[in-house]
Amino acid sequence: QSALTQPASVSGSPGQSITLSCTGTSSDVGGYNFVSWYQHHPDKAPKLIIFEVNNRPSGVSDRFSGSKSGITASLTISGLQAEDEADYYCSSYRRSDTYVFGSGTKVTVL
Amino acid sequence: QVHLVQSGAEVKKPGASVKVSCKASGYSFTGYYLHWVRQAPGQGLEWMGLINPNKGGSTVAQKFQDRVSLTRDTFIDTAYMELSGLRSDDAALYYCTRDQGGATFDSWGQGTLVTVSS
């Protein structure tokens, strides 16, 4: 069971927008609208920031937005801030009651 | 509010088994699936399996199917993940997480560090 493909790292300057990709297959990302995104700071538990492709939990900044096209989901962080520096993981349902995470993207704020 | 509290760090020898607990509070334990996710040092998040606390049924990732057992005790609102045949590459931080439905993991335990060393 291979992980969803994410770029290893993405960087941007404060105030910029960056987009993280998450590529799967028709059996996961492309087949279901059950894609979520997590922000993971070291020594903390992952935090849900986007669910069901493009929905934000209450309390999550509207600078985070999600989308999907075909087998690729995307997370956009606008107005990049220093506190956004973290690892980001996508996750998807993958048929037969199984799930999969992405390989993770390290976001660096320059 | 929702809390998932996991058992403490474990040190095990290769070949041994480890059982991690995850105690839920603040919501109806039987109303939400619980998943187990691990992160090895320097690696990403890896989905291990899920349990339906209501009926007790579970699904385990193919990679772990012969080594992982997921159980729960509805009397004390606690889920368990037991991993047998420990190897050095099982050393990781193990998390339980609640699923709101559709891969929406909205609450996470604090993580349990498992060290495998002879």
Coordinates of N, CA, C and O in Angstrom, one line a residue, chain A residues 1 33-36 38 40 43-48 51-52 87 89 91-93 96-103, chain B residues 33 35 37 39 43-47 50 59-63 93 95 97 99 101-106 108-110:
Chain A
Q1 N 0.9 -1.2 0.0 CA 0.0 0.0 0.0 C 0.9 1.2 0.0 O 1.4 1.6 1.0
N33 N -14.4 11.8 -2.4 CA -14.2 13.2 -1.9 C -13.9 13.2 -0.4 O -14.4 14.0 0.4
F34 N -13.1 12.2 0.0 CA -12.7 12.0 1.4 C -11.2 12.3 1.5 O -10.4 11.3 1.8
V35 N -10.8 13.5 1.2 CA -9.4 13.9 1.3 C -9.3 14.9 2.4 O -10.1 15.9 2.5
S36 N -8.4 14.7 3.3 CA -8.2 15.7 4.4 C -6.7 16.1 4.5 O -5.8 15.4 3.9
Y38 N -3.6 17.7 7.2 CA -3.1 17.8 8.6 C -1.9 18.7 8.6 O -0.9 18.5 7.8
H40 N 1.4 19.4 11.0 CA 2.0 18.6 12.1 C 3.3 19.4 12.5 O 4.3 19.4 11.7
D43 N 6.7 17.4 17.9 CA 6.4 17.1 19.3 C 4.9 17.5 19.6 O 4.6 17.7 20.8
K44 N 4.1 17.6 18.6 CA 2.7 17.9 18.8 C 1.9 16.9 18.0 O 2.4 16.3 17.0
A45 N 0.6 16.6 18.3 CA -0.2 15.8 17.5 C -0.6 16.5 16.2 O -0.7 17.7 16.2
P46 N -0.8 15.7 15.2 CA -1.3 16.4 13.9 C -2.6 17.1 14.2 O -3.4 16.7 15.1
K47 N -2.8 18.2 13.4 CA -4.0 19.0 13.5 C -4.8 19.0 12.2 O -4.2 19.3 11.1
L48 N -6.1 18.7 12.2 CA -6.9 18.7 11.1 C -7.1 20.1 10.6 O -7.5 21.0 11.4
F51 N -11.0 19.0 5.7 CA -11.6 17.7 5.5 C -12.6 17.7 4.3 O -13.1 18.8 3.9
E52 N -12.8 16.5 3.8 CA -13.7 16.3 2.6 C -13.3 17.3 1.5 O -14.2 18.1 1.0
D87 N 5.1 20.4 9.0 CA 4.9 19.3 8.0 C 3.4 19.2 7.8 O 2.6 19.4 8.7
Y89 N 0.4 16.9 5.8 CA 0.1 15.5 5.3 C -1.3 15.6 4.7 O -2.3 16.1 5.4
S91 N -4.5 13.0 3.5 CA -5.0 11.6 3.7 C -6.2 11.4 2.9 O -7.0 12.3 2.6
S92 N -6.4 10.2 2.5 CA -7.6 9.8 1.7 C -8.2 8.5 2.1 O -7.4 7.6 2.5
Y93 N -9.5 8.3 1.9 CA -10.1 7.0 2.0 C -9.6 6.2 0.7 O -9.5 6.8 -0.3
S96 N -12.5 -0.3 0.4 CA -12.5 -1.4 1.3 C -12.2 -1.0 2.7 O -11.5 -1.8 3.4
D97 N -12.6 0.1 3.1 CA -12.4 0.6 4.5 C -11.0 0.7 4.9 O -10.6 0.4 6.0
T98 N -10.1 1.1 3.9 CA -8.7 1.4 4.3 C -8.5 2.9 4.0 O -9.2 3.5 3.3
Y99 N -7.4 3.3 4.5 CA -7.1 4.7 4.4 C -5.6 4.9 4.1 O -4.8 3.9 4.3
V100 N -5.2 6.0 3.6 CA -3.7 6.2 3.3 C -3.4 7.7 3.6 O -4.2 8.6 3.4
F101 N -2.1 7.9 4.0 CA -1.6 9.2 4.2 C -0.6 9.5 3.0 O -0.1 8.6 2.4
G102 N -0.4 10.8 2.8 CA 0.6 11.2 1.9 C 2.0 11.1 2.5 O 2.2 10.9 3.7
S103 N 3.0 11.3 1.7 CA 4.4 11.2 2.2 C 4.8 12.4 3.0 O 5.9 12.4 3.6
Chain B
Y33 N -15.5 5.8 14.7 CA -14.4 4.9 14.5 C -13.1 5.5 15.1 O -13.0 6.7 15.1
H35 N -8.9 5.2 14.7 CA -7.8 4.7 13.9 C -6.5 4.7 14.6 O -6.4 5.5 15.6
V37 N -2.4 5.3 13.9 CA -1.4 5.9 12.9 C -0.1 5.9 13.6 O 0.0 6.2 14.8
Q39 N 4.3 7.1 13.3 CA 5.3 7.8 12.6 C 6.6 7.4 13.1 O 7.0 7.6 14.3
Q43 N 10.2 9.8 9.4 CA 9.3 9.3 8.4 C 8.0 10.0 8.5 O 7.7 10.8 9.4
G44 N 7.1 9.7 7.5 CA 5.8 10.3 7.5 C 4.8 9.5 8.3 O 5.1 8.5 9.0
L45 N 3.5 10.0 8.3 CA 2.4 9.3 9.0 C 2.0 8.1 8.2 O 2.0 8.1 7.0
E46 N 1.8 7.0 8.9 CA 1.4 5.7 8.3 C 0.1 5.2 8.9 O 0.1 4.9 10.1
W47 N -0.9 4.9 8.1 CA -2.1 4.4 8.6 C -2.0 2.9 8.9 O -1.5 2.2 8.1
L50 N -8.2 0.5 11.7 CA -9.3 1.2 12.4 C -10.1 0.1 13.2 O -10.1 -1.1 12.8
T59 N -10.4 -3.1 10.7 CA -9.7 -3.3 9.4 C -8.3 -2.9 9.7 O -8.0 -1.9 10.2
V60 N -7.4 -3.8 9.2 CA -6.0 -3.5 9.4 C -5.3 -3.4 8.1 O -5.6 -4.2 7.2
A61 N -4.4 -2.5 8.0 CA -3.6 -2.3 6.7 C -2.9 -3.6 6.4 O -2.5 -4.4 7.3
Q62 N -2.9 -3.9 5.1 CA -2.3 -5.2 4.6 C -0.9 -5.5 5.2 O -0.6 -6.6 5.6
K63 N -0.2 -4.4 5.3 CA 1.2 -4.5 5.8 C 1.3 -5.1 7.2 O 2.3 -5.7 7.6
L93 N 6.4 6.6 17.0 CA 5.4 7.2 17.8 C 4.0 6.7 17.3 O 3.7 6.9 16.1
Y95 N -0.1 6.8 17.3 CA -1.2 7.7 17.7 C -2.5 7.0 17.5 O -2.7 6.2 16.6
T97 N -6.6 8.1 16.8 CA -7.3 9.3 16.3 C -8.7 9.0 16.0 O -9.0 7.9 15.5
D99 N -12.3 9.4 14.0 CA -12.7 9.7 12.7 C -14.1 10.2 12.7 O -15.0 9.5 13.1
G101 N -15.7 10.7 10.1 CA -16.3 10.1 8.9 C -15.5 10.6 7.7 O -15.2 11.7 7.6
G102 N -15.2 9.7 6.8 CA -14.5 10.1 5.6 C -13.1 10.6 5.7 O -12.7 11.6 5.2
A103 N -12.3 9.9 6.5 CA -10.9 10.3 6.7 C -10.8 11.7 7.3 O -9.9 12.4 7.0
T104 N -11.7 12.0 8.2 CA -11.7 13.3 8.9 C -11.2 13.0 10.4 O -12.1 12.7 11.3
F105 N -9.9 13.0 10.6 CA -9.4 12.7 11.9 C -9.3 13.9 12.7 O -8.3 14.7 12.7
D106 N -10.3 14.2 13.5 CA -10.5 15.5 14.2 C -9.9 15.6 15.5 O -9.6 16.7 16.0
W108 N -6.8 13.7 18.2 CA -5.7 12.8 18.3 C -5.2 12.6 19.7 O -5.2 13.5 20.5
G109 N -4.7 11.4 20.0 CA -4.1 11.2 21.3 C -2.7 11.9 21.3 O -2.3 12.4 20.2
Q110 N -2.1 11.9 22.4 CA -0.8 12.6 22.5 C 0.4 11.8 21.9 O 1.5 12.3 21.8

